[in-house]
């Protein structure tokens, strides 16, 4: 794929992180996708497993919205590095020991997507969860 197609694929795929968009995995991801972020206990393997985690995330933040800040395609390796941020409201559940309080959050991260035949096969990234924890108030004394 050329750079523009890689960027378009990555941009569309990353919308899975906006609330209620888990079904985009069916269109944009290989059925055997592996998703691994530094805060995951273990990688999520397969579309259905990954969808279940995304739906939990949407439950915590039902208005979650991702914004792509930068896309860096690599035609040789067929990867795209994505700089992003997401915004939402902690509406439900206990997250990092904090009960939902309606607090607005804004968190940044970087994701590397591996793409084959127009589908994302691997997603690996890091999220600024320390910032999230601080915004939720989990570190308040």
JSON list of C-alpha atoms in Angstrom, two decimals:
[
{"chain": "A", "resi": 1, "resn": "UNK", "atom": "CA", "xyz": [0.00, 0.00, 0.00]},
{"chain": "A", "resi": 2, "resn": "UNK", "atom": "CA", "xyz": [1.16, 3.53, -0.65]},
{"chain": "A", "resi": 3, "resn": "UNK", "atom": "CA", "xyz": [1.46, 6.14, 2.13]},
{"chain": "A", "resi": 4, "resn": "UNK", "atom": "CA", "xyz": [-1.98, 7.67, 1.58]},
{"chain": "A", "resi": 5, "resn": "UNK", "atom": "CA", "xyz": [-3.75, 4.29, 1.68]},
{"chain": "A", "resi": 6, "resn": "UNK", "atom": "CA", "xyz": [-1.84, 3.37, 4.84]},
{"chain": "A", "resi": 7, "resn": "UNK", "atom": "CA", "xyz": [-2.84, 6.66, 6.46]},
{"chain": "A", "resi": 8, "resn": "UNK", "atom": "CA", "xyz": [-6.49, 6.27, 5.42]},
{"chain": "A", "resi": 9, "resn": "UNK", "atom": "CA", "xyz": [-6.62, 2.69, 6.74]},
{"chain": "A", "resi": 10, "resn": "UNK", "atom": "CA", "xyz": [-5.04, 3.72, 10.04]},
{"chain": "A", "resi": 11, "resn": "UNK", "atom": "CA", "xyz": [-7.30, 6.74, 10.45]},
{"chain": "A", "resi": 12, "resn": "UNK", "atom": "CA", "xyz": [-10.46, 4.71, 9.87]},
{"chain": "A", "resi": 13, "resn": "UNK", "atom": "CA", "xyz": [-9.28, 1.84, 12.07]},
{"chain": "A", "resi": 14, "resn": "UNK", "atom": "CA", "xyz": [-8.43, 4.06, 15.05]},
{"chain": "A", "resi": 15, "resn": "UNK", "atom": "CA", "xyz": [-12.07, 5.14, 15.23]},
{"chain": "A", "resi": 16, "resn": "UNK", "atom": "CA", "xyz": [-12.66, 1.85, 17.11]},
{"chain": "A", "resi": 17, "resn": "UNK", "atom": "CA", "xyz": [-11.63, 3.89, 20.16]},
{"chain": "A", "resi": 18, "resn": "UNK", "atom": "CA", "xyz": [-14.59, 6.24, 19.79]},
{"chain": "A", "resi": 19, "resn": "UNK", "atom": "CA", "xyz": [-17.60, 4.96, 21.74]},
{"chain": "A", "resi": 20, "resn": "UNK", "atom": "CA", "xyz": [-19.78, 2.32, 20.09]},
{"chain": "A", "resi": 21, "resn": "UNK", "atom": "CA", "xyz": [-17.41, 1.78, 17.14]},
{"chain": "A", "resi": 22, "resn": "UNK", "atom": "CA", "xyz": [-16.15, -1.72, 18.05]},
{"chain": "A", "resi": 23, "resn": "UNK", "atom": "CA", "xyz": [-17.86, -3.15, 14.97]},
{"chain": "A", "resi": 24, "resn": "UNK", "atom": "CA", "xyz": [-15.31, -1.31, 12.82]},
{"chain": "A", "resi": 25, "resn": "UNK", "atom": "CA", "xyz": [-13.00, -4.17, 13.75]},
{"chain": "A", "resi": 26, "resn": "UNK", "atom": "CA", "xyz": [-15.05, -6.42, 11.46]},
{"chain": "A", "resi": 27, "resn": "UNK", "atom": "CA", "xyz": [-14.27, -4.13, 8.53]},
{"chain": "A", "resi": 28, "resn": "UNK", "atom": "CA", "xyz": [-10.75, -2.90, 9.31]},
{"chain": "A", "resi": 29, "resn": "UNK", "atom": "CA", "xyz": [-8.99, -5.68, 11.25]},
{"chain": "A", "resi": 30, "resn": "UNK", "atom": "CA", "xyz": [-7.75, -9.13, 10.42]},
{"chain": "A", "resi": 31, "resn": "UNK", "atom": "CA", "xyz": [-9.85, -11.72, 12.30]},
{"chain": "A", "resi": 32, "resn": "UNK", "atom": "CA", "xyz": [-6.68, -12.80, 14.16]},
{"chain": "A", "resi": 33, "resn": "UNK", "atom": "CA", "xyz": [-5.62, -9.30, 15.18]},
{"chain": "A", "resi": 34, "resn": "UNK", "atom": "CA", "xyz": [-3.31, -8.97, 18.18]},
{"chain": "A", "resi": 35, "resn": "UNK", "atom": "CA", "xyz": [-3.74, -5.82, 20.27]},
{"chain": "A", "resi": 36, "resn": "UNK", "atom": "CA", "xyz": [-1.19, -5.06, 22.97]},
{"chain": "A", "resi": 37, "resn": "UNK", "atom": "CA", "xyz": [-0.83, -1.93, 25.06]},
{"chain": "A", "resi": 38, "resn": "UNK", "atom": "CA", "xyz": [1.58, -1.50, 27.95]},
{"chain": "A", "resi": 39, "resn": "UNK", "atom": "CA", "xyz": [-1.27, -1.45, 30.48]},
{"chain": "A", "resi": 40, "resn": "UNK", "atom": "CA", "xyz": [-2.87, -4.69, 29.20]},
{"chain": "A", "resi": 41, "resn": "UNK", "atom": "CA", "xyz": [-2.20, -7.71, 31.39]},
{"chain": "A", "resi": 42, "resn": "UNK", "atom": "CA", "xyz": [-1.80, -9.74, 28.19]},
{"chain": "A", "resi": 43, "resn": "UNK", "atom": "CA", "xyz": [-2.48, -9.07, 24.51]},
{"chain": "A", "resi": 44, "resn": "UNK", "atom": "CA", "xyz": [-6.01, -9.38, 23.16]},
{"chain": "A", "resi": 45, "resn": "UNK", "atom": "CA", "xyz": [-6.11, -11.91, 20.33]},
{"chain": "A", "resi": 46, "resn": "UNK", "atom": "CA", "xyz": [-8.90, -12.03, 17.79]},
{"chain": "A", "resi": 47, "resn": "UNK", "atom": "CA", "xyz": [-11.64, -9.60, 16.89]},
{"chain": "A", "resi": 48, "resn": "UNK", "atom": "CA", "xyz": [-14.23, -10.91, 19.38]},
{"chain": "A", "resi": 49, "resn": "UNK", "atom": "CA", "xyz": [-11.87, -10.73, 22.39]},
{"chain": "A", "resi": 50, "resn": "UNK", "atom": "CA", "xyz": [-10.79, -7.25, 21.43]},
{"chain": "A", "resi": 51, "resn": "UNK", "atom": "CA", "xyz": [-14.40, -6.11, 20.96]},
{"chain": "A", "resi": 52, "resn": "UNK", "atom": "CA", "xyz": [-15.25, -7.22, 24.51]},
{"chain": "A", "resi": 53, "resn": "UNK", "atom": "CA", "xyz": [-12.46, -5.05, 25.94]},
{"chain": "A", "resi": 54, "resn": "UNK", "atom": "CA", "xyz": [-13.52, -2.07, 23.83]},
{"chain": "A", "resi": 55, "resn": "UNK", "atom": "CA", "xyz": [-17.10, -2.42, 25.04]},
{"chain": "A", "resi": 56, "resn": "UNK", "atom": "CA", "xyz": [-15.87, -2.32, 28.67]},
{"chain": "A", "resi": 57, "resn": "UNK", "atom": "CA", "xyz": [-13.99, 0.87, 27.84]},
{"chain": "A", "resi": 58, "resn": "UNK", "atom": "CA", "xyz": [-17.14, 2.39, 26.31]},
{"chain": "A", "resi": 59, "resn": "UNK", "atom": "CA", "xyz": [-19.02, 1.49, 29.48]},
{"chain": "A", "resi": 60, "resn": "UNK", "atom": "CA", "xyz": [-16.60, 3.56, 31.58]},
{"chain": "A", "resi": 61, "resn": "UNK", "atom": "CA", "xyz": [-16.63, 6.39, 29.00]},
{"chain": "A", "resi": 62, "resn": "UNK", "atom": "CA", "xyz": [-19.84, 6.27, 26.92]},
{"chain": "A", "resi": 63, "resn": "UNK", "atom": "CA", "xyz": [-18.95, 9.51, 25.11]},
{"chain": "A", "resi": 64, "resn": "UNK", "atom": "CA", "xyz": [-15.33, 8.52, 24.34]},
{"chain": "A", "resi": 65, "resn": "UNK", "atom": "CA", "xyz": [-14.02, 10.27, 21.22]},
{"chain": "A", "resi": 66, "resn": "UNK", "atom": "CA", "xyz": [-10.61, 9.78, 19.63]},
{"chain": "A", "resi": 67, "resn": "UNK", "atom": "CA", "xyz": [-8.79, 12.51, 17.74]},
{"chain": "A", "resi": 68, "resn": "UNK", "atom": "CA", "xyz": [-5.89, 11.63, 15.47]},
{"chain": "A", "resi": 69, "resn": "UNK", "atom": "CA", "xyz": [-3.06, 14.14, 15.90]},
{"chain": "A", "resi": 70, "resn": "UNK", "atom": "CA", "xyz": [-0.48, 12.66, 13.54]},
{"chain": "A", "resi": 71, "resn": "UNK", "atom": "CA", "xyz": [-0.08, 9.69, 11.18]},
{"chain": "A", "resi": 72, "resn": "UNK", "atom": "CA", "xyz": [3.39, 8.51, 10.15]},
{"chain": "A", "resi": 73, "resn": "UNK", "atom": "CA", "xyz": [3.24, 5.80, 7.47]},
{"chain": "A", "resi": 74, "resn": "UNK", "atom": "CA", "xyz": [6.11, 3.49, 6.59]},
{"chain": "A", "resi": 75, "resn": "UNK", "atom": "CA", "xyz": [5.56, 1.98, 3.14]},
{"chain": "A", "resi": 76, "resn": "UNK", "atom": "CA", "xyz": [8.48, -0.43, 3.39]},
{"chain": "A", "resi": 77, "resn": "UNK", "atom": "CA", "xyz": [7.28, -2.12, 6.59]},
{"chain": "A", "resi": 78, "resn": "UNK", "atom": "CA", "xyz": [3.55, -1.46, 6.00]},
{"chain": "A", "resi": 79, "resn": "UNK", "atom": "CA", "xyz": [3.11, 0.16, 9.42]},
{"chain": "A", "resi": 80, "resn": "UNK", "atom": "CA", "xyz": [1.62, 3.42, 10.62]},
{"chain": "A", "resi": 81, "resn": "UNK", "atom": "CA", "xyz": [2.58, 5.20, 13.80]},
{"chain": "A", "resi": 82, "resn": "UNK", "atom": "CA", "xyz": [-0.42, 7.08, 15.17]},
{"chain": "A", "resi": 83, "resn": "UNK", "atom": "CA", "xyz": [-0.27, 9.90, 17.69]},
{"chain": "A", "resi": 84, "resn": "UNK", "atom": "CA", "xyz": [-3.71, 10.42, 19.21]},
{"chain": "A", "resi": 85, "resn": "UNK", "atom": "CA", "xyz": [-5.75, 11.68, 22.14]},
{"chain": "A", "resi": 86, "resn": "UNK", "atom": "CA", "xyz": [-9.11, 10.67, 23.45]},
{"chain": "A", "resi": 87, "resn": "UNK", "atom": "CA", "xyz": [-11.64, 12.63, 25.46]},
{"chain": "A", "resi": 88, "resn": "UNK", "atom": "CA", "xyz": [-14.56, 11.34, 27.47]},
{"chain": "A", "resi": 89, "resn": "UNK", "atom": "CA", "xyz": [-16.52, 11.42, 30.70]},
{"chain": "A", "resi": 90, "resn": "UNK", "atom": "CA", "xyz": [-16.06, 8.79, 33.43]},
{"chain": "A", "resi": 91, "resn": "UNK", "atom": "CA", "xyz": [-19.74, 7.92, 33.75]},
{"chain": "A", "resi": 92, "resn": "UNK", "atom": "CA", "xyz": [-19.85, 4.29, 34.94]},
{"chain": "A", "resi": 93, "resn": "UNK", "atom": "CA", "xyz": [-17.89, 1.85, 37.07]},
{"chain": "A", "resi": 94, "resn": "UNK", "atom": "CA", "xyz": [-14.78, 1.82, 39.20]},
{"chain": "A", "resi": 95, "resn": "UNK", "atom": "CA", "xyz": [-11.62, 2.61, 37.27]},
{"chain": "A", "resi": 96, "resn": "UNK", "atom": "CA", "xyz": [-8.21, 2.55, 38.98]},
{"chain": "A", "resi": 97, "resn": "UNK", "atom": "CA", "xyz": [-10.04, 2.50, 42.33]},
{"chain": "A", "resi": 98, "resn": "UNK", "atom": "CA", "xyz": [-12.14, 5.57, 41.50]},
{"chain": "A", "resi": 99, "resn": "UNK", "atom": "CA", "xyz": [-15.92, 5.38, 41.29]},
{"chain": "A", "resi": 100, "resn": "UNK", "atom": "CA", "xyz": [-17.48, 7.21, 38.37]},
{"chain": "A", "resi": 101, "resn": "UNK", "atom": "CA", "xyz": [-17.95, 10.89, 39.10]},
{"chain": "A", "resi": 102, "resn": "UNK", "atom": "CA", "xyz": [-18.73, 12.50, 35.76]},
{"chain": "A", "resi": 103, "resn": "UNK", "atom": "CA", "xyz": [-15.16, 13.79, 35.45]},
{"chain": "A", "resi": 104, "resn": "UNK", "atom": "CA", "xyz": [-14.03, 14.77, 31.97]},
{"chain": "A", "resi": 105, "resn": "UNK", "atom": "CA", "xyz": [-10.72, 13.27, 30.90]},
{"chain": "A", "resi": 106, "resn": "UNK", "atom": "CA", "xyz": [-8.30, 13.83, 28.04]},
{"chain": "A", "resi": 107, "resn": "UNK", "atom": "CA", "xyz": [-5.56, 11.25, 27.49]},
{"chain": "A", "resi": 108, "resn": "UNK", "atom": "CA", "xyz": [-2.81, 10.92, 24.88]},
{"chain": "A", "resi": 109, "resn": "UNK", "atom": "CA", "xyz": [-1.03, 7.93, 23.42]},
{"chain": "A", "resi": 110, "resn": "UNK", "atom": "CA", "xyz": [0.91, 6.44, 20.56]},
{"chain": "A", "resi": 111, "resn": "UNK", "atom": "CA", "xyz": [-0.08, 3.34, 18.60]},
{"chain": "A", "resi": 112, "resn": "UNK", "atom": "CA", "xyz": [1.79, 1.39, 15.95]},
{"chain": "A", "resi": 113, "resn": "UNK", "atom": "CA", "xyz": [-0.40, -0.47, 13.47]},
{"chain": "A", "resi": 114, "resn": "UNK", "atom": "CA", "xyz": [0.83, -3.28, 11.24]},
{"chain": "A", "resi": 115, "resn": "UNK", "atom": "CA", "xyz": [-1.24, -3.57, 8.06]},
{"chain": "A", "resi": 116, "resn": "UNK", "atom": "CA", "xyz": [-1.49, -6.42, 5.57]},
{"chain": "A", "resi": 117, "resn": "UNK", "atom": "CA", "xyz": [-3.81, -6.50, 2.56]},
{"chain": "A", "resi": 118, "resn": "UNK", "atom": "CA", "xyz": [-5.67, -3.44, 3.83]},
{"chain": "A", "resi": 119, "resn": "UNK", "atom": "CA", "xyz": [-6.38, -4.90, 7.30]},
{"chain": "A", "resi": 120, "resn": "UNK", "atom": "CA", "xyz": [-4.76, -4.16, 10.65]},
{"chain": "A", "resi": 121, "resn": "UNK", "atom": "CA", "xyz": [-3.05, -7.32, 11.90]},
{"chain": "A", "resi": 122, "resn": "UNK", "atom": "CA", "xyz": [-1.32, -5.91, 14.97]},
{"chain": "A", "resi": 123, "resn": "UNK", "atom": "CA", "xyz": [-1.89, -2.92, 17.23]},
{"chain": "A", "resi": 124, "resn": "UNK", "atom": "CA", "xyz": [0.72, -2.04, 19.82]},
{"chain": "A", "resi": 125, "resn": "UNK", "atom": "CA", "xyz": [0.79, 1.08, 21.91]},
{"chain": "A", "resi": 126, "resn": "UNK", "atom": "CA", "xyz": [1.22, 3.09, 25.02]},
{"chain": "A", "resi": 127, "resn": "UNK", "atom": "CA", "xyz": [-1.34, 5.26, 26.80]},
{"chain": "A", "resi": 128, "resn": "UNK", "atom": "CA", "xyz": [-0.55, 8.02, 29.29]},
{"chain": "A", "resi": 129, "resn": "UNK", "atom": "CA", "xyz": [-2.48, 6.26, 32.06]},
{"chain": "A", "resi": 130, "resn": "UNK", "atom": "CA", "xyz": [-0.66, 8.20, 34.79]},
{"chain": "A", "resi": 131, "resn": "UNK", "atom": "CA", "xyz": [-2.32, 11.31, 33.41]},
{"chain": "A", "resi": 132, "resn": "UNK", "atom": "CA", "xyz": [-5.66, 9.46, 33.33]},
{"chain": "A", "resi": 133, "resn": "UNK", "atom": "CA", "xyz": [-5.25, 8.32, 36.94]},
{"chain": "A", "resi": 134, "resn": "UNK", "atom": "CA", "xyz": [-4.44, 11.87, 38.01]},
{"chain": "A", "resi": 135, "resn": "UNK", "atom": "CA", "xyz": [-7.44, 13.30, 36.14]},
{"chain": "A", "resi": 136, "resn": "UNK", "atom": "CA", "xyz": [-9.74, 10.76, 37.77]},
{"chain": "A", "resi": 137, "resn": "UNK", "atom": "CA", "xyz": [-8.41, 11.74, 41.18]},
{"chain": "A", "resi": 138, "resn": "UNK", "atom": "CA", "xyz": [-6.95, 8.34, 42.11]},
{"chain": "A", "resi": 139, "resn": "UNK", "atom": "CA", "xyz": [-3.79, 9.98, 43.47]},
{"chain": "A", "resi": 140, "resn": "UNK", "atom": "CA", "xyz": [-5.48, 12.67, 45.55]},
{"chain": "A", "resi": 141, "resn": "UNK", "atom": "CA", "xyz": [-4.64, 12.60, 49.25]}
]
